[in-house]
Structures are given as structure tokens and as C-alpha cells.
Amino acid sequence: KAVVQQLRRGIASAGMLAPHLQKSMRDYLNLNRHHVAYRGLRRGRQSGREVLCELKKQARLRTLDGTEQPFSGLAWDRLVPPRPLEQLWGQGSKFKSCAVVTSAGAILNSSLGREIDSHEAVLRFNAAPTEGYENDVGNKTTIRIINSQILARPRHHFTTSSLYKGMTLVAWDPAPYSVDLPRWYRNPDYDLFTPYEERRRLHPTQPFYVLHPKFIWQLWDVIQGNTQENIQPNPPSSGFIGIVLMMSLCEEVHVYEYIPSLRQTDLCHYHEHHYDAACTLGAYHPLLFEKVLVQRMNSATQHDLKTKGKVMLSGFSAVNC
Ligand code: C5P
């Protein structure tokens, strides 16, 4: 509880976490699975606006376009959607206001559904359903971000499930920090490439993109560059990736239950009976540090944060840096 209170004020650090979460953080630091070698600087405390401007400059939204090896050799330039993600809804046009709906258990009993659906575009994550939870999470889905496990693991039924139909899909998988694309293609965490190719062929009209690993690691660099301690050398969570994606597509981004409200709970997902504080505070992902940065950029009130778990962020097009 104490760490979440500190998080709402934007001053949380790893030392406040439960011992088992600190241990798992240390284990990931020692393991360094993705061969992270950070050479950037570590800034002193930047204002929310400075963080926003740094993200706008350093983390340019990028998806695979088929022009680089090995994808160029596989004719991915004709496989990926003809229009870039940023131009899908019209060149230079942005959504006025957007909702990012995290999958946190704390959104249960929030009655936020109507507010969420009132936004022009709504982003959801992975296998998070709306059916049966409409009153709390709404039912509009414009974009769904999915990690490679969703595409690769049979239990998600990616090809047949209705969860992944009727919206824009954006997939990602953690490549090595060096962004060696041929090596990533040979050895992804979970094979997202085969199901991606297959779905593009079967459903060419559904917009479906794969995030460029460079984008993911640029986000990580911004998080580490703004944190004094060493953060987990693993990619940011889908939540952070989705927030920055929407900051590129929208003038205003409303994020629900990323920084927990007073409904804060160890229930991992609103749609599953699984309890684990790591889902909210991070073990594999540098989630706590992502959240500190997002809190700093927040322009909504503490009241909105406590009652709705809502953070409001300016889209990149709406800030003059
Ligand atoms: O677990 P999953 O990655 O599908 O959840 C989507 C995102 O929602 C996470 O990446 C994380 O950023 C956020 N989340 C959270 N607290 C939770 C569960 C999810 O902040 N308890």
C-alpha cells in the first residue's frame, strides 16, 4: 500500500518493494537476457514536460515496414499494411481524445465503462475481454496491443478468437538490445512471425503491424535515462508501450488503472482469478519506473487518480517542445 501511495506522488523506488519483488528484480539484472548495454546518460529529475519532450524526440513510433533485412528478402514490404500506422486514420490527423485501458484488477467495480467508450479511440491489451465487463471497462476497442505469446501460444487461439477481430492489431516481441533483426527473426522469444504472415494473408484488410524493436528499446532508454537506480534490463510493459503509442496518435490520452486508484488490489487482471503484486509493481518489466515517469507527466488531479485511477497525458502533437 505504501509504495502505491508514493507512486501516486511520483516518488517510488525499488527499495520500497516487498523483498521477493526486489529479489526478482536483482535476478533479472544479473541475467540480462536481452544483452542490454546502456551507454546513455542519467539525468537529474526532469519536469513532466521535459520527460514528455524527451519521449517525443527520442521514441519515434516505428513499425516493421519490410525495407530491412531479413524482412526485405521475405517481401514483407508487400505483406505489411500499405498505410503506416500513424496515417491509418488520415494523414496528419489525430484522435481528439483516447483511452488506454490497462488490465489491472483494480478496474473492477469502477463503473468507468461509459467514460472509456466516450473517447474517440480506445486501446486495450493482450487477451483482456470486454464481454461481461462492459460496465467497468467499456466495449469499444480501436487498437489492441498484443505480445508475441498471444500469437504463439495455443491457449490464446489467436487465429479463431473473436478477441482479435474487428480492430487494429499491434504486436511486439523483445529483440536483443542491439536490434539485430536477422538474429531476432531466427530466435524471437515466441514465434510471432509465422502467425503474423499467416494472418496478413488470410485477413489482408485487417490493419496489423509489428512494432520495430528499436522503438521498444528507445522507450527503455528514456526510462533508464530518467531513473537513478538500475532498472530491469527487459523491455517496458505493454502498458507503457501502448501509452506512448497513443501519445503519437492522439491529442490527449486518458490512462485508466495504470497508476492504481484506491481500488488497488493484488488481483493481477480484472478477468482472471490470479493474485500477484508483481503485475502492478513489476518483476520482469521495469513497471515501477515506467509508472513514476507517467505520474510525472500527469495533468489530471489527484482526485481523478485516487477515484478513477486516471492519468491524463498530452499527445505529442499538442506540445511545443
Ligand atoms: O498483463 P498485461 O501485460 O496483459 O497487462 C497490460 C498492461 O496493463 C501491463 O503491461 C501493465 O502495463 C498494465 N497492468 C498494470 N497492473 C496490473 C495489470 C496490468 O499496470 N495489475
mmCIF file of C-alpha atoms and ligand atoms in Angstrom:
data_model
loop_
_atom_site.group_PDB
_atom_site.id
_atom_site.type_symbol
_atom_site.label_atom_id
_atom_site.label_comp_id
_atom_site.label_asym_id
_atom_site.label_seq_id
_atom_site.Cartn_x
_atom_site.Cartn_y
_atom_site.Cartn_z
ATOM 1 C CA LYS A 1 0.000 0.000 0.000
ATOM 2 C CA ALA A 2 2.745 2.436 0.970
ATOM 3 C CA VAL A 3 4.550 2.055 -2.345
ATOM 4 C CA VAL A 4 1.343 2.828 -4.267
ATOM 5 C CA GLN A 5 0.775 5.961 -2.199
ATOM 6 C CA GLN A 6 4.308 7.058 -3.021
ATOM 7 C CA LEU A 7 3.690 6.183 -6.657
ATOM 8 C CA ARG A 8 0.661 8.487 -6.742
ATOM 9 C CA ARG A 9 3.077 11.237 -5.637
ATOM 10 C CA GLY A 10 5.705 10.131 -8.159
ATOM 11 C CA ILE A 11 8.490 9.255 -5.723
ATOM 12 C CA ALA A 12 8.590 5.452 -5.631
ATOM 13 C CA SER A 13 11.804 3.424 -5.733
ATOM 14 C CA ALA A 14 12.728 -0.263 -5.753
ATOM 15 C CA GLY A 15 13.716 -0.177 -2.075
ATOM 16 C CA MET A 16 10.025 0.227 -1.189
ATOM 17 C CA LEU A 17 9.035 -3.049 -2.824
ATOM 18 C CA ALA A 18 8.397 -6.298 -0.968
ATOM 19 C CA PRO A 19 11.615 -8.367 -0.550
ATOM 20 C CA HIS A 20 10.547 -11.051 -3.057
ATOM 21 C CA LEU A 21 9.954 -8.402 -5.756
ATOM 22 C CA GLN A 22 13.346 -6.821 -5.026
ATOM 23 C CA LYS A 23 14.945 -10.227 -5.332
ATOM 24 C CA SER A 24 13.332 -10.969 -8.658
ATOM 25 C CA MET A 25 14.477 -7.548 -9.914
ATOM 26 C CA ARG A 26 18.062 -8.371 -8.917
ATOM 27 C CA ASP A 27 17.808 -11.758 -10.631
ATOM 28 C CA TYR A 28 16.731 -10.134 -13.901
ATOM 29 C CA LEU A 29 19.582 -7.608 -13.595
ATOM 30 C CA ASN A 30 22.083 -10.441 -13.233
ATOM 31 C CA LEU A 31 20.553 -12.480 -16.032
ATOM 32 C CA ASN A 32 20.408 -9.642 -18.600
ATOM 33 C CA ARG A 33 18.649 -11.842 -21.129
ATOM 34 C CA HIS A 34 18.452 -9.240 -23.858
ATOM 35 C CA HIS A 35 22.118 -8.199 -23.583
ATOM 36 C CA VAL A 36 21.353 -4.620 -22.620
ATOM 37 C CA ALA A 37 24.393 -2.342 -22.579
ATOM 38 C CA TYR A 38 23.187 1.135 -21.693
ATOM 39 C CA ARG A 39 25.586 3.867 -22.738
ATOM 40 C CA GLY A 40 23.319 6.854 -22.296
ATOM 41 C CA LEU A 41 23.412 9.384 -19.514
ATOM 42 C CA ARG A 42 21.367 9.540 -16.348
ATOM 43 C CA ARG A 43 19.533 12.804 -15.997
ATOM 44 C CA GLY A 44 18.687 14.570 -12.813
ATOM 45 C CA ARG A 45 14.988 14.930 -12.080
ATOM 46 C CA GLN A 46 13.243 16.355 -15.147
ATOM 47 C CA SER A 47 9.825 18.024 -15.047
ATOM 48 C CA GLY A 48 6.838 16.238 -16.575
ATOM 49 C CA ARG A 49 7.044 18.483 -19.611
ATOM 50 C CA GLU A 50 10.738 17.729 -20.083
ATOM 51 C CA VAL A 51 10.040 13.982 -19.942
ATOM 52 C CA LEU A 52 7.221 14.444 -22.466
ATOM 53 C CA CYS A 53 9.518 16.331 -24.825
ATOM 54 C CA GLU A 54 12.283 13.766 -24.425
ATOM 55 C CA LEU A 55 9.862 10.946 -25.286
ATOM 56 C CA LYS A 56 8.545 12.899 -28.274
ATOM 57 C CA LYS A 57 12.069 13.382 -29.583
ATOM 58 C CA GLN A 58 13.678 10.037 -28.670
ATOM 59 C CA ALA A 59 10.909 7.481 -29.058
ATOM 60 C CA ARG A 60 9.550 7.764 -32.569
ATOM 61 C CA LEU A 61 6.778 5.300 -33.247
ATOM 62 C CA ARG A 62 8.051 2.789 -35.751
ATOM 63 C CA THR A 63 6.707 -0.486 -37.128
ATOM 64 C CA LEU A 64 8.355 -3.035 -39.416
ATOM 65 C CA ASP A 65 7.928 -1.820 -42.985
ATOM 66 C CA GLY A 66 9.731 -4.618 -44.796
ATOM 67 C CA THR A 67 12.625 -2.469 -46.029
ATOM 68 C CA GLU A 68 15.325 -4.009 -43.785
ATOM 69 C CA GLN A 69 16.849 -7.490 -43.812
ATOM 70 C CA PRO A 70 15.722 -10.154 -43.247
ATOM 71 C CA PHE A 71 12.225 -8.796 -43.908
ATOM 72 C CA SER A 72 13.082 -7.207 -47.260
ATOM 73 C CA GLY A 73 14.278 -10.597 -48.504
ATOM 74 C CA LEU A 74 10.928 -12.090 -47.450
ATOM 75 C CA ALA A 75 8.917 -9.459 -49.364
ATOM 76 C CA TRP A 76 7.417 -8.057 -46.176
ATOM 77 C CA ASP A 77 7.111 -4.670 -47.886
ATOM 78 C CA ARG A 78 4.108 -6.211 -49.679
ATOM 79 C CA LEU A 79 2.928 -8.131 -46.616
ATOM 80 C CA VAL A 80 2.609 -5.233 -44.142
ATOM 81 C CA PRO A 81 -0.428 -2.906 -44.448
ATOM 82 C CA PRO A 82 0.039 -0.369 -47.246
ATOM 83 C CA ARG A 83 -0.534 2.604 -44.936
ATOM 84 C CA PRO A 84 1.751 3.355 -41.979
ATOM 85 C CA LEU A 85 0.059 3.090 -38.572
ATOM 86 C CA GLU A 86 0.344 6.862 -37.942
ATOM 87 C CA GLN A 87 -1.583 7.563 -41.149
ATOM 88 C CA LEU A 88 -4.228 4.890 -40.832
ATOM 89 C CA TRP A 89 -6.924 7.328 -39.751
ATOM 90 C CA GLY A 90 -5.913 10.087 -42.187
ATOM 91 C CA GLN A 91 -2.634 11.800 -42.934
ATOM 92 C CA GLY A 92 -1.682 14.277 -40.209
ATOM 93 C CA SER A 93 -4.972 13.799 -38.379
ATOM 94 C CA LYS A 94 -5.045 12.817 -34.711
ATOM 95 C CA PHE A 95 -7.750 11.452 -32.468
ATOM 96 C CA LYS A 96 -9.005 14.234 -30.182
ATOM 97 C CA SER A 97 -9.067 12.090 -27.077
ATOM 98 C CA CYS A 98 -8.111 8.493 -26.403
ATOM 99 C CA ALA A 99 -8.411 5.925 -23.624
ATOM 100 C CA VAL A 100 -5.754 3.416 -22.622
ATOM 101 C CA VAL A 101 -7.397 0.665 -20.546
ATOM 102 C CA THR A 102 -4.957 -1.441 -18.557
ATOM 103 C CA SER A 103 -5.956 -4.917 -17.483
ATOM 104 C CA ALA A 104 -5.444 -4.316 -13.751
ATOM 105 C CA GLY A 105 -7.819 -5.955 -11.272
ATOM 106 C CA ALA A 106 -8.414 -2.526 -9.721
ATOM 107 C CA ILE A 107 -10.681 -1.553 -12.638
ATOM 108 C CA LEU A 108 -13.345 -3.970 -11.348
ATOM 109 C CA ASN A 109 -16.321 -2.124 -9.825
ATOM 110 C CA SER A 110 -15.092 1.179 -11.254
ATOM 111 C CA SER A 111 -18.134 1.818 -13.496
ATOM 112 C CA LEU A 112 -15.737 3.558 -15.876
ATOM 113 C CA GLY A 113 -17.165 1.843 -18.975
ATOM 114 C CA ARG A 114 -19.256 4.759 -20.198
ATOM 115 C CA GLU A 115 -16.416 7.268 -19.732
ATOM 116 C CA ILE A 116 -13.952 4.962 -21.517
ATOM 117 C CA ASP A 117 -16.268 4.467 -24.502
ATOM 118 C CA SER A 118 -16.816 8.225 -24.820
ATOM 119 C CA HIS A 119 -13.236 8.615 -26.108
ATOM 120 C CA GLU A 120 -12.680 8.703 -29.846
ATOM 121 C CA ALA A 121 -10.275 5.745 -29.740
ATOM 122 C CA VAL A 122 -9.723 3.018 -27.131
ATOM 123 C CA LEU A 123 -6.570 0.897 -26.697
ATOM 124 C CA ARG A 124 -6.659 -2.482 -24.920
ATOM 125 C CA PHE A 125 -4.051 -5.129 -24.153
ATOM 126 C CA ASN A 126 -3.446 -8.756 -24.940
ATOM 127 C CA ALA A 127 -6.336 -11.057 -24.053
ATOM 128 C CA ALA A 128 -8.313 -8.533 -21.973
ATOM 129 C CA PRO A 129 -12.020 -9.057 -22.794
ATOM 130 C CA THR A 130 -14.848 -6.527 -22.784
ATOM 131 C CA GLU A 131 -17.714 -9.018 -22.854
ATOM 132 C CA GLY A 132 -19.175 -9.400 -19.382
ATOM 133 C CA TYR A 133 -17.168 -6.423 -18.068
ATOM 134 C CA GLU A 134 -18.739 -3.592 -20.113
ATOM 135 C CA ASN A 135 -19.849 -1.556 -17.103
ATOM 136 C CA ASP A 136 -16.259 -1.298 -15.821
ATOM 137 C CA VAL A 137 -14.131 -1.334 -18.980
ATOM 138 C CA GLY A 138 -16.495 -0.320 -21.833
ATOM 139 C CA ASN A 139 -16.853 -2.212 -25.088
ATOM 140 C CA LYS A 140 -15.145 -0.116 -27.765
ATOM 141 C CA THR A 141 -11.755 -1.348 -28.975
ATOM 142 C CA THR A 142 -9.904 0.613 -31.660
ATOM 143 C CA ILE A 143 -6.443 -0.878 -31.194
ATOM 144 C CA ARG A 144 -5.230 -3.966 -29.356
ATOM 145 C CA ILE A 145 -1.547 -4.363 -28.458
ATOM 146 C CA ILE A 146 -0.543 -7.986 -28.223
ATOM 147 C CA ASN A 147 2.723 -9.559 -27.135
ATOM 148 C CA SER A 148 4.211 -12.481 -29.028
ATOM 149 C CA GLN A 149 2.818 -15.020 -26.528
ATOM 150 C CA ILE A 150 -0.689 -14.174 -27.713
ATOM 151 C CA LEU A 151 0.253 -15.064 -31.279
ATOM 152 C CA ALA A 152 2.311 -18.134 -30.464
ATOM 153 C CA ARG A 153 0.708 -19.962 -27.554
ATOM 154 C CA PRO A 154 -2.130 -22.321 -28.491
ATOM 155 C CA ARG A 155 -4.185 -21.436 -25.419
ATOM 156 C CA HIS A 156 -4.879 -17.954 -26.827
ATOM 157 C CA HIS A 157 -6.488 -19.289 -30.054
ATOM 158 C CA PHE A 158 -5.160 -16.270 -31.916
ATOM 159 C CA THR A 159 -6.450 -17.353 -35.325
ATOM 160 C CA THR A 160 -10.002 -18.122 -34.237
ATOM 161 C CA SER A 161 -10.777 -15.999 -31.149
ATOM 162 C CA SER A 162 -13.129 -13.047 -31.683
ATOM 163 C CA LEU A 163 -10.983 -11.017 -29.228
ATOM 164 C CA TYR A 164 -8.624 -10.196 -32.082
ATOM 165 C CA LYS A 165 -11.179 -9.387 -34.789
ATOM 166 C CA GLY A 166 -12.584 -6.036 -35.865
ATOM 167 C CA MET A 167 -9.783 -3.757 -34.652
ATOM 168 C CA THR A 168 -6.240 -2.677 -35.496
ATOM 169 C CA LEU A 169 -3.635 -5.082 -34.071
ATOM 170 C CA VAL A 170 -0.115 -4.134 -32.989
ATOM 171 C CA ALA A 171 2.217 -6.987 -31.992
ATOM 172 C CA TRP A 172 5.634 -6.945 -30.329
ATOM 173 C CA ASP A 173 8.382 -9.255 -29.094
ATOM 174 C CA PRO A 174 11.603 -8.424 -27.229
ATOM 175 C CA ALA A 175 14.512 -8.460 -29.660
ATOM 176 C CA PRO A 176 18.121 -8.187 -28.451
ATOM 177 C CA TYR A 177 19.044 -4.683 -27.234
ATOM 178 C CA SER A 178 21.410 -4.357 -30.213
ATOM 179 C CA VAL A 179 18.343 -4.657 -32.503
ATOM 180 C CA ASP A 180 19.945 -7.329 -34.647
ATOM 181 C CA LEU A 181 16.917 -8.084 -36.858
ATOM 182 C CA PRO A 182 18.225 -11.282 -38.533
ATOM 183 C CA ARG A 183 19.112 -12.719 -35.137
ATOM 184 C CA TRP A 184 15.698 -11.721 -33.762
ATOM 185 C CA TYR A 185 13.956 -13.337 -36.737
ATOM 186 C CA ARG A 186 15.826 -16.589 -36.131
ATOM 187 C CA ASN A 187 15.249 -16.551 -32.401
ATOM 188 C CA PRO A 188 12.297 -14.492 -31.095
ATOM 189 C CA ASP A 189 11.047 -15.010 -27.511
ATOM 190 C CA TYR A 190 7.895 -16.532 -29.024
ATOM 191 C CA ASP A 191 7.461 -17.029 -32.756
ATOM 192 C CA LEU A 192 5.240 -14.153 -33.808
ATOM 193 C CA PHE A 193 6.455 -14.093 -37.404
ATOM 194 C CA THR A 194 4.693 -17.200 -38.704
ATOM 195 C CA PRO A 195 1.241 -16.301 -37.275
ATOM 196 C CA TYR A 196 1.728 -12.713 -38.459
ATOM 197 C CA GLU A 197 2.431 -13.779 -42.035
ATOM 198 C CA GLU A 198 -0.469 -16.187 -41.950
ATOM 199 C CA ARG A 199 -2.981 -13.646 -40.654
ATOM 200 C CA ARG A 200 -1.860 -10.991 -43.153
ATOM 201 C CA ARG A 201 -2.527 -13.449 -45.963
ATOM 202 C CA LEU A 202 -5.885 -14.617 -44.580
ATOM 203 C CA HIS A 203 -7.168 -11.188 -43.473
ATOM 204 C CA PRO A 204 -5.376 -8.595 -45.617
ATOM 205 C CA THR A 205 -7.944 -5.903 -44.779
ATOM 206 C CA GLN A 206 -7.365 -6.042 -41.004
ATOM 207 C CA PRO A 207 -4.666 -3.474 -40.144
ATOM 208 C CA PHE A 208 -1.978 -5.445 -38.341
ATOM 209 C CA TYR A 209 1.521 -4.166 -37.522
ATOM 210 C CA VAL A 210 4.653 -5.382 -35.730
ATOM 211 C CA LEU A 211 6.464 -2.791 -33.621
ATOM 212 C CA HIS A 212 10.078 -2.170 -34.562
ATOM 213 C CA PRO A 213 12.331 -3.354 -31.694
ATOM 214 C CA LYS A 214 14.253 -0.093 -31.996
ATOM 215 C CA PHE A 215 11.126 1.752 -30.795
ATOM 216 C CA ILE A 216 10.809 -0.566 -27.791
ATOM 217 C CA TRP A 217 14.423 -0.131 -26.701
ATOM 218 C CA GLN A 218 14.289 3.641 -27.249
ATOM 219 C CA LEU A 219 11.470 3.699 -24.709
ATOM 220 C CA TRP A 220 13.589 1.643 -22.341
ATOM 221 C CA ASP A 221 16.495 4.111 -22.778
ATOM 222 C CA VAL A 222 14.244 7.030 -21.821
ATOM 223 C CA ILE A 223 13.072 5.186 -18.683
ATOM 224 C CA GLN A 224 16.636 4.287 -17.631
ATOM 225 C CA GLY A 225 17.913 7.762 -18.502
ATOM 226 C CA ASN A 226 15.404 9.264 -16.079
ATOM 227 C CA THR A 227 15.980 6.804 -13.218
ATOM 228 C CA GLN A 228 18.895 6.937 -10.777
ATOM 229 C CA GLU A 229 18.869 3.203 -9.973
ATOM 230 C CA ASN A 230 19.451 0.377 -12.462
ATOM 231 C CA ILE A 231 16.134 -0.695 -13.928
ATOM 232 C CA GLN A 232 15.351 -4.228 -15.096
ATOM 233 C CA PRO A 233 17.173 -4.847 -18.424
ATOM 234 C CA ASN A 234 13.932 -6.060 -20.012
ATOM 235 C CA PRO A 235 11.522 -4.275 -22.346
ATOM 236 C CA PRO A 236 8.908 -1.925 -20.921
ATOM 237 C CA SER A 237 5.456 -3.394 -20.272
ATOM 238 C CA SER A 238 2.785 -3.439 -22.970
ATOM 239 C CA GLY A 239 1.114 -0.745 -20.873
ATOM 240 C CA PHE A 240 3.950 1.748 -21.305
ATOM 241 C CA ILE A 241 4.363 0.855 -24.974
ATOM 242 C CA GLY A 242 0.629 1.405 -25.509
ATOM 243 C CA ILE A 243 0.633 4.736 -23.682
ATOM 244 C CA VAL A 244 3.440 6.111 -25.867
ATOM 245 C CA LEU A 245 1.798 4.678 -28.995
ATOM 246 C CA MET A 246 -1.396 6.589 -28.158
ATOM 247 C CA MET A 247 0.580 9.772 -27.383
ATOM 248 C CA SER A 248 1.683 9.580 -31.035
ATOM 249 C CA LEU A 249 -1.858 9.090 -32.358
ATOM 250 C CA CYS A 250 -3.960 11.311 -30.061
ATOM 251 C CA GLU A 251 -4.098 14.914 -28.862
ATOM 252 C CA GLU A 252 -4.988 13.781 -25.358
ATOM 253 C CA VAL A 253 -4.535 10.388 -23.677
ATOM 254 C CA HIS A 254 -6.535 9.206 -20.650
ATOM 255 C CA VAL A 255 -4.951 6.180 -18.984
ATOM 256 C CA TYR A 256 -7.058 4.040 -16.638
ATOM 257 C CA GLU A 257 -5.677 1.981 -13.716
ATOM 258 C CA TYR A 258 -2.034 2.118 -14.663
ATOM 259 C CA ILE A 259 -1.239 4.110 -11.537
ATOM 260 C CA PRO A 260 -3.611 2.335 -9.136
ATOM 261 C CA SER A 261 -6.687 4.027 -7.681
ATOM 262 C CA LEU A 262 -7.936 3.447 -4.143
ATOM 263 C CA ARG A 263 -9.377 0.177 -5.533
ATOM 264 C CA GLN A 264 -5.783 -1.068 -5.677
ATOM 265 C CA THR A 265 -5.605 -4.853 -5.315
ATOM 266 C CA ASP A 266 -3.176 -7.723 -5.862
ATOM 267 C CA LEU A 267 -5.665 -9.209 -8.350
ATOM 268 C CA CYS A 268 -3.467 -9.323 -11.437
ATOM 269 C CA HIS A 269 -6.079 -8.969 -14.214
ATOM 270 C CA TYR A 270 -9.736 -7.974 -13.959
ATOM 271 C CA HIS A 271 -10.675 -11.060 -15.981
ATOM 272 C CA GLU A 272 -8.659 -13.728 -14.109
ATOM 273 C CA HIS A 273 -8.514 -15.166 -10.579
ATOM 274 C CA HIS A 274 -4.803 -14.763 -10.156
ATOM 275 C CA TYR A 275 -3.217 -12.678 -7.385
ATOM 276 C CA ASP A 276 0.292 -11.277 -7.717
ATOM 277 C CA ALA A 277 1.582 -7.837 -6.741
ATOM 278 C CA ALA A 278 4.232 -8.122 -9.472
ATOM 279 C CA CYS A 279 1.534 -7.446 -12.094
ATOM 280 C CA THR A 280 1.076 -3.937 -10.696
ATOM 281 C CA LEU A 281 4.600 -3.164 -9.456
ATOM 282 C CA GLY A 282 6.769 -5.166 -11.844
ATOM 283 C CA ALA A 283 9.174 -8.090 -11.742
ATOM 284 C CA TYR A 284 10.240 -8.787 -15.341
ATOM 285 C CA HIS A 285 9.251 -5.348 -16.686
ATOM 286 C CA PRO A 286 10.625 -2.080 -15.242
ATOM 287 C CA LEU A 287 6.986 -1.285 -14.424
ATOM 288 C CA LEU A 288 7.517 0.740 -11.244
ATOM 289 C CA PHE A 289 9.905 3.105 -13.028
ATOM 290 C CA GLU A 290 7.602 3.428 -16.052
ATOM 291 C CA LYS A 291 4.834 4.426 -13.683
ATOM 292 C CA VAL A 292 6.963 7.041 -11.900
ATOM 293 C CA LEU A 293 7.603 8.711 -15.283
ATOM 294 C CA VAL A 294 3.946 8.560 -16.317
ATOM 295 C CA GLN A 295 2.902 10.017 -12.955
ATOM 296 C CA ARG A 296 5.300 12.903 -13.554
ATOM 297 C CA MET A 297 3.677 13.692 -16.924
ATOM 298 C CA ASN A 298 0.164 13.504 -15.465
ATOM 299 C CA SER A 299 -2.010 16.591 -15.831
ATOM 300 C CA ALA A 300 -5.156 15.202 -14.171
ATOM 301 C CA THR A 301 -5.948 15.797 -10.499
ATOM 302 C CA GLN A 302 -5.004 13.636 -7.508
ATOM 303 C CA HIS A 303 -8.757 13.157 -7.079
ATOM 304 C CA ASP A 304 -9.062 11.572 -10.542
ATOM 305 C CA LEU A 305 -6.036 9.428 -9.751
ATOM 306 C CA LYS A 306 -7.483 8.166 -6.464
ATOM 307 C CA THR A 307 -11.085 7.635 -7.598
ATOM 308 C CA LYS A 308 -10.651 6.577 -11.231
ATOM 309 C CA GLY A 309 -7.013 5.532 -11.374
ATOM 310 C CA LYS A 310 -6.880 8.062 -14.203
ATOM 311 C CA VAL A 311 -3.852 9.849 -15.585
ATOM 312 C CA MET A 312 -4.172 12.429 -18.354
ATOM 313 C CA LEU A 313 -1.322 12.976 -20.788
ATOM 314 C CA SER A 314 -0.807 15.401 -23.594
ATOM 315 C CA GLY A 315 -0.311 13.857 -27.029
ATOM 316 C CA PHE A 316 2.981 14.675 -28.766
ATOM 317 C CA SER A 317 1.264 16.833 -31.400
ATOM 318 C CA ALA A 318 -0.209 19.010 -28.659
ATOM 319 C CA VAL A 319 3.108 20.008 -27.042
ATOM 320 C CA ASN A 320 5.577 22.532 -28.409
ATOM 321 C CA CYS A 321 8.998 21.401 -27.305
HETATM 322 O O1 C5P B 1 -0.607 -8.255 -18.148
HETATM 323 P P1 C5P B 1 -0.722 -7.473 -19.407
HETATM 324 O O2 C5P B 1 0.640 -7.056 -19.958
HETATM 325 O O3 C5P B 1 -1.571 -8.084 -20.460
HETATM 326 O O4 C5P B 1 -1.458 -6.122 -18.992
HETATM 327 C C1 C5P B 1 -1.469 -4.992 -19.816
HETATM 328 C C2 C5P B 1 -0.744 -3.850 -19.145
HETATM 329 O O5 C5P B 1 -1.522 -3.298 -18.083
HETATM 330 C C3 C5P B 1 0.566 -4.252 -18.481
HETATM 331 O O6 C5P B 1 1.592 -4.309 -19.448
HETATM 332 C C4 C5P B 1 0.761 -3.171 -17.439
HETATM 333 O O7 C5P B 1 1.345 -2.030 -18.001
HETATM 334 C C5 C5P B 1 -0.678 -2.851 -17.026
HETATM 335 N N1 C5P B 1 -1.071 -3.544 -15.789
HETATM 336 C C6 C5P B 1 -0.896 -2.917 -14.565
HETATM 337 N N2 C5P B 1 -1.272 -3.524 -13.404
HETATM 338 C C7 C5P B 1 -1.833 -4.750 -13.423
HETATM 339 C C8 C5P B 1 -2.010 -5.434 -14.657
HETATM 340 C C9 C5P B 1 -1.626 -4.797 -15.823
HETATM 341 O O8 C5P B 1 -0.374 -1.791 -14.531
HETATM 342 N N3 C5P B 1 -2.230 -5.308 -12.263
#
